[in-house]
PDB file of C-alpha atoms in Angstrom:
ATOM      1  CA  UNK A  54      62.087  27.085 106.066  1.00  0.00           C
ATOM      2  CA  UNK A  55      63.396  28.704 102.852  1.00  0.00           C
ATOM      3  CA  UNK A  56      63.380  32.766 102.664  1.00  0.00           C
ATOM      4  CA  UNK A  57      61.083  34.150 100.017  1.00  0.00           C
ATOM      5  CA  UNK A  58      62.291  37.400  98.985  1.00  0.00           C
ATOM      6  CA  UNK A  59      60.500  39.889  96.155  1.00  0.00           C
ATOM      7  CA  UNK A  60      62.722  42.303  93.955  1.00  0.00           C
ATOM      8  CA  UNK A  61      60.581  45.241  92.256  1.00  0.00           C
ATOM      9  CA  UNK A  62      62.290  47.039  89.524  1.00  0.00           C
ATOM     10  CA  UNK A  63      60.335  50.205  88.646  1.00  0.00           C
ATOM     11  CA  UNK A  64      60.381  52.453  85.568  1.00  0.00           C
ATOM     12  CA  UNK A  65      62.941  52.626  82.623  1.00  0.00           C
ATOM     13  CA  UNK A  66      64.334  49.360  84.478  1.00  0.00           C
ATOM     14  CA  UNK A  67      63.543  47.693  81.557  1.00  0.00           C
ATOM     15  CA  UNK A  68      65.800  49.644  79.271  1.00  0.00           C
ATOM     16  CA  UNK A  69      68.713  49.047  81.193  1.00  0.00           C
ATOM     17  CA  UNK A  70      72.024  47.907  78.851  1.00  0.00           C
ATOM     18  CA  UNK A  71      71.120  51.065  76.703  1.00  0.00           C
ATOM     19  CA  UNK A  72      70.027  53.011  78.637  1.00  0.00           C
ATOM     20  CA  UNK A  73      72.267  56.107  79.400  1.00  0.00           C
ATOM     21  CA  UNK A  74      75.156  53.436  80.070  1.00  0.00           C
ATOM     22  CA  UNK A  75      77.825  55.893  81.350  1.00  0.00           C
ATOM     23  CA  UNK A  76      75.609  56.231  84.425  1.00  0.00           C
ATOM     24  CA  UNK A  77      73.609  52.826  84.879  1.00  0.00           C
ATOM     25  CA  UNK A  78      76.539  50.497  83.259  1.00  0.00           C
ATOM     26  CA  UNK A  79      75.936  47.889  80.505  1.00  0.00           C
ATOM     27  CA  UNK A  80      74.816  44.890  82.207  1.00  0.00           C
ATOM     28  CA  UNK A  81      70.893  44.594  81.259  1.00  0.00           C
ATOM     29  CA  UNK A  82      68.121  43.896  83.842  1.00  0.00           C
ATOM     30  CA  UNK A  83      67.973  39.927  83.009  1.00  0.00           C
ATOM     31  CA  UNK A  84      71.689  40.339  83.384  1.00  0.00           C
ATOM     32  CA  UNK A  85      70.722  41.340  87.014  1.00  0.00           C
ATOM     33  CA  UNK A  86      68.246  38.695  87.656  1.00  0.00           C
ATOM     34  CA  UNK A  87      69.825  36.102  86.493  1.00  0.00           C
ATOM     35  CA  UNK A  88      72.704  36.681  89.200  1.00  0.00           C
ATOM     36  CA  UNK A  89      70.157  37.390  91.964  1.00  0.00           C
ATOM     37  CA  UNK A  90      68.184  34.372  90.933  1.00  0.00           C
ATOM     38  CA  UNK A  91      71.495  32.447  91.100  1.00  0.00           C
ATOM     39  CA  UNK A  92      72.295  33.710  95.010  1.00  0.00           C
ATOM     40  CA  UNK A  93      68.856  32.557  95.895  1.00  0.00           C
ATOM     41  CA  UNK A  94      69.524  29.321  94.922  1.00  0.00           C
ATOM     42  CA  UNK A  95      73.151  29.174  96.542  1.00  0.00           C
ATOM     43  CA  UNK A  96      70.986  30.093  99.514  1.00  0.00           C
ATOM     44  CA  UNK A  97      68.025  27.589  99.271  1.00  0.00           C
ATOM     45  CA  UNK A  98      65.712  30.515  99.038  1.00  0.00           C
ATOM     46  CA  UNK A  99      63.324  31.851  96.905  1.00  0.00           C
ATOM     47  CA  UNK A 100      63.624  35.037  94.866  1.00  0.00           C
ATOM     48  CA  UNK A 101      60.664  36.549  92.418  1.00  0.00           C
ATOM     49  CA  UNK A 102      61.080  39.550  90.603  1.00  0.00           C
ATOM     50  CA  UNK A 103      58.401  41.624  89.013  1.00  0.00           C
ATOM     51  CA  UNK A 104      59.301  44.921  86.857  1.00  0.00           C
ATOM     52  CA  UNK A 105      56.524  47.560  85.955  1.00  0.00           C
ATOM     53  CA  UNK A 106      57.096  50.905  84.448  1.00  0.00           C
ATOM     54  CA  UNK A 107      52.987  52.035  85.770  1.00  0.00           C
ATOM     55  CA  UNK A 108      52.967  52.657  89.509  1.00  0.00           C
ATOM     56  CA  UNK A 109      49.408  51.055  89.992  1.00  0.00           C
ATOM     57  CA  UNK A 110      51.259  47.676  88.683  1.00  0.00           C
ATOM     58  CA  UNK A 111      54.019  48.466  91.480  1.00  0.00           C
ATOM     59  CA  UNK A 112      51.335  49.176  94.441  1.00  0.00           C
ATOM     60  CA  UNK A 113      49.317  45.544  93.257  1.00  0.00           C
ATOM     61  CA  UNK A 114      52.400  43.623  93.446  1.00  0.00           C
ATOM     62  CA  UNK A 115      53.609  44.855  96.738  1.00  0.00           C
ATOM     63  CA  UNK A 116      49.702  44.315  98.027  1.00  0.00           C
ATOM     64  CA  UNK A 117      50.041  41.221  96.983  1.00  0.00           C
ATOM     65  CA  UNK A 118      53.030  40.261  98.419  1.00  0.00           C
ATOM     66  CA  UNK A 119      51.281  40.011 101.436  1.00  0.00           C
ATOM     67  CA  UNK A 120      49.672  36.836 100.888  1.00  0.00           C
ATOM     68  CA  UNK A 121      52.269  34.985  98.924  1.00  0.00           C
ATOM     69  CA  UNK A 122      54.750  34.362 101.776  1.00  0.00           C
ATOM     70  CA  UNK A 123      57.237  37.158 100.974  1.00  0.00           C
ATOM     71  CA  UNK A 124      59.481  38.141 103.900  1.00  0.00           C
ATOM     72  CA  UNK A 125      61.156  41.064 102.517  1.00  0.00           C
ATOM     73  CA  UNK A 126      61.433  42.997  99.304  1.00  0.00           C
ATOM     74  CA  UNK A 127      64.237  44.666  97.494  1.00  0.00           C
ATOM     75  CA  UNK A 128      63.030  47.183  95.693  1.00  0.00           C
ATOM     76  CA  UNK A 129      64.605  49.614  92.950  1.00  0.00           C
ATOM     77  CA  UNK A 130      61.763  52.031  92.487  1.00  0.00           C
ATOM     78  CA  UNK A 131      63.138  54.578  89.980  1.00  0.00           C
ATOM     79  CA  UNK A 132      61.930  57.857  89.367  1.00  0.00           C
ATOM     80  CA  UNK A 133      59.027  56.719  91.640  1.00  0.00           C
ATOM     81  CA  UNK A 134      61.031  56.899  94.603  1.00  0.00           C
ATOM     82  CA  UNK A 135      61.361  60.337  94.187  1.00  0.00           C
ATOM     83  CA  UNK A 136      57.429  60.948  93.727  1.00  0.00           C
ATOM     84  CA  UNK A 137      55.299  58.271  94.601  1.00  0.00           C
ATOM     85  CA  UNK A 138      53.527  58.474  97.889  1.00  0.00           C
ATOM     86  CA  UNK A 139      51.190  55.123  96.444  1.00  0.00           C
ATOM     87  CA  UNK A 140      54.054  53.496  96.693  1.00  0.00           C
ATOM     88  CA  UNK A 141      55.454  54.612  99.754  1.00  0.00           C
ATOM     89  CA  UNK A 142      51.820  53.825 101.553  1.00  0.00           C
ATOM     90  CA  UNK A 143      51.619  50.204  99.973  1.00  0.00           C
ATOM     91  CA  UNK A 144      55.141  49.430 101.722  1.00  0.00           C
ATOM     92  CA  UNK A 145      53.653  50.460 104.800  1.00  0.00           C
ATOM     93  CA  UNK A 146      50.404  48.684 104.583  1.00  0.00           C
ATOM     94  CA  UNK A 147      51.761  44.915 104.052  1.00  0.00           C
ATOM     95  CA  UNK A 148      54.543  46.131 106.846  1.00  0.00           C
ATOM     96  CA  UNK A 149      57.564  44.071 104.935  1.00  0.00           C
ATOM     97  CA  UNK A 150      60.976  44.737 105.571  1.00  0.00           C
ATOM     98  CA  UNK A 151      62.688  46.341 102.727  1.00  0.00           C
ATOM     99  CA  UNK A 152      65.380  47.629 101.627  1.00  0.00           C
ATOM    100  CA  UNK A 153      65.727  50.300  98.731  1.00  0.00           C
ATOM    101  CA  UNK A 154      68.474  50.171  96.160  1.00  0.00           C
ATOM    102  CA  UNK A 155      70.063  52.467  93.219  1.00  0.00           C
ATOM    103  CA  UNK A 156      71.984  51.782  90.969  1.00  0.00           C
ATOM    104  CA  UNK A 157      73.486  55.294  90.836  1.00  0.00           C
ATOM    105  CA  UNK A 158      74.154  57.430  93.591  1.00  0.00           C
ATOM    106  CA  UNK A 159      71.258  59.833  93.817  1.00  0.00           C
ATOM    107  CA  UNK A 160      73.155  62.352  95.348  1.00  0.00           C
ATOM    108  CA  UNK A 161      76.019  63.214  93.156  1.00  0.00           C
ATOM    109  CA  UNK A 162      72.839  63.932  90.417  1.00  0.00           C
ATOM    110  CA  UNK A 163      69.929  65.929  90.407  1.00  0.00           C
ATOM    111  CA  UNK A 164      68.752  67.689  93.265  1.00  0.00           C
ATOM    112  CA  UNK A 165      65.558  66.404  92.984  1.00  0.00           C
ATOM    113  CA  UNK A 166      66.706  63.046  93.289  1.00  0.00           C
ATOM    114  CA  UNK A 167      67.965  63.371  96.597  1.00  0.00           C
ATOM    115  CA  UNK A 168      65.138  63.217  98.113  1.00  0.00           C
ATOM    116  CA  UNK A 169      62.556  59.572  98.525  1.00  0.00           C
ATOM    117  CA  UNK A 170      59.724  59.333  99.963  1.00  0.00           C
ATOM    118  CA  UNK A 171      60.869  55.549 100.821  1.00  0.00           C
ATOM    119  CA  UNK A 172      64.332  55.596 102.756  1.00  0.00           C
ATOM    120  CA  UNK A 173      62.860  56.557 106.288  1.00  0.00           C
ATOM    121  CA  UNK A 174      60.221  53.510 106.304  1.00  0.00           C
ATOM    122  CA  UNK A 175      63.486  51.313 104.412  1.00  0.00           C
ATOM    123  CA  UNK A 176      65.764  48.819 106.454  1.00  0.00           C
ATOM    124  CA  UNK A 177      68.552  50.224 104.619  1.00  0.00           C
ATOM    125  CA  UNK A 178      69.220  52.510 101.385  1.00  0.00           C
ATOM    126  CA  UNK A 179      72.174  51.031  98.649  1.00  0.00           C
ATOM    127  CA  UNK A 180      73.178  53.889  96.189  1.00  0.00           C
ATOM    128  CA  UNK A 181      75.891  54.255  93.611  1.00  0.00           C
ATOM    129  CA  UNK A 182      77.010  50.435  94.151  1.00  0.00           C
ATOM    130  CA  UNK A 183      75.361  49.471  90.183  1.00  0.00           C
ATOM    131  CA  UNK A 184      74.398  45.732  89.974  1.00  0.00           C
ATOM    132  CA  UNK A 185      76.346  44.838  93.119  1.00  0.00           C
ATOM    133  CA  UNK A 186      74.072  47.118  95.662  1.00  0.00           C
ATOM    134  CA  UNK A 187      71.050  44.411  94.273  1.00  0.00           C
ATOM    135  CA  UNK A 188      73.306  41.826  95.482  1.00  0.00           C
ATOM    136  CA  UNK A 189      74.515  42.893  98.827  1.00  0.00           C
ATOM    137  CA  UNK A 190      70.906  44.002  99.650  1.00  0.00           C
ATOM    138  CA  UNK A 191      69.794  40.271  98.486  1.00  0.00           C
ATOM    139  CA  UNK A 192      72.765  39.019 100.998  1.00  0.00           C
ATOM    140  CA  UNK A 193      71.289  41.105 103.516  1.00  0.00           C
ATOM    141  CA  UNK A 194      67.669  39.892 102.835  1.00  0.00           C
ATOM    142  CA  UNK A 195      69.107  36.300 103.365  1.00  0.00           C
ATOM    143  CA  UNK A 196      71.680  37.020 106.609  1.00  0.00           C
ATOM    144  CA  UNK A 197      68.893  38.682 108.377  1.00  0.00           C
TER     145      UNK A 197
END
């Protein structure tokens, strides 16, 4: 039976391609899909993605997730990783395997965004890798 995996892109996501490119690159968030959509497929498996820039959108999908087969999430939750104990407690509740990604690497920025409130519940954090830490956490998703 085919994997089902779930990628959650959180807030500003959206903007990516113009958004502060020196530090999240130029490649735009359907740029991203696209390619993860595209491993899926060279894997036989399936891949939604779902982007929200409101938390309460984030917490219903991941809720949902546990009833629509999902067997482990990739998520990129932006700025919420970094606040968002809703989200944090909705990854527990469905009690998915996940992995959290970044397209930057947290720690050579702010202080404040060296800390998550998601990495010690995650099966692994990706940081600083751009587009390609999506990908080797979808490879991951699909090995494992």
């Amino acid at each position: 039976m085919a994997k089902h995996i779930l990628v959650l892109h959180g807030p500003n996501l959206n903007m990516l391609g113009v958004r502060e490119p020196g530090i999240y690159g130029h490649q735009t968030l359907a740029d991203i899909d696209a390619r993860l959509s595209q491993l899926c497929d060279e894997y036989d498996a399936g891949c939604s993605v779902f982007q929200s820039n409101h938390e309460g959108e984030l917490v219903d999908r991941i809720q949902a997730a546990r009833h629509d087969e999902t067997e482990f999430i990739i998520i990129n939750a932006g700025a919420y990783t970094h606040t968002s104990i809703a989200i944090r407690d909705a990854l527990a509740a469905v009690g998915i395997p996940f992995i959290e990604v970044h397209l930057s690497n947290v720690y050579k920025r702010e202080p404040f965004r060296h800390h998550s409130y998601l990495s010690d519940q995650a099966v692994g954090v990706i940081a600083g890798l751009g587009p390609a830490g999506y990908e080797a956490a979808l490879r991951y998703a699909l090995d494992h």
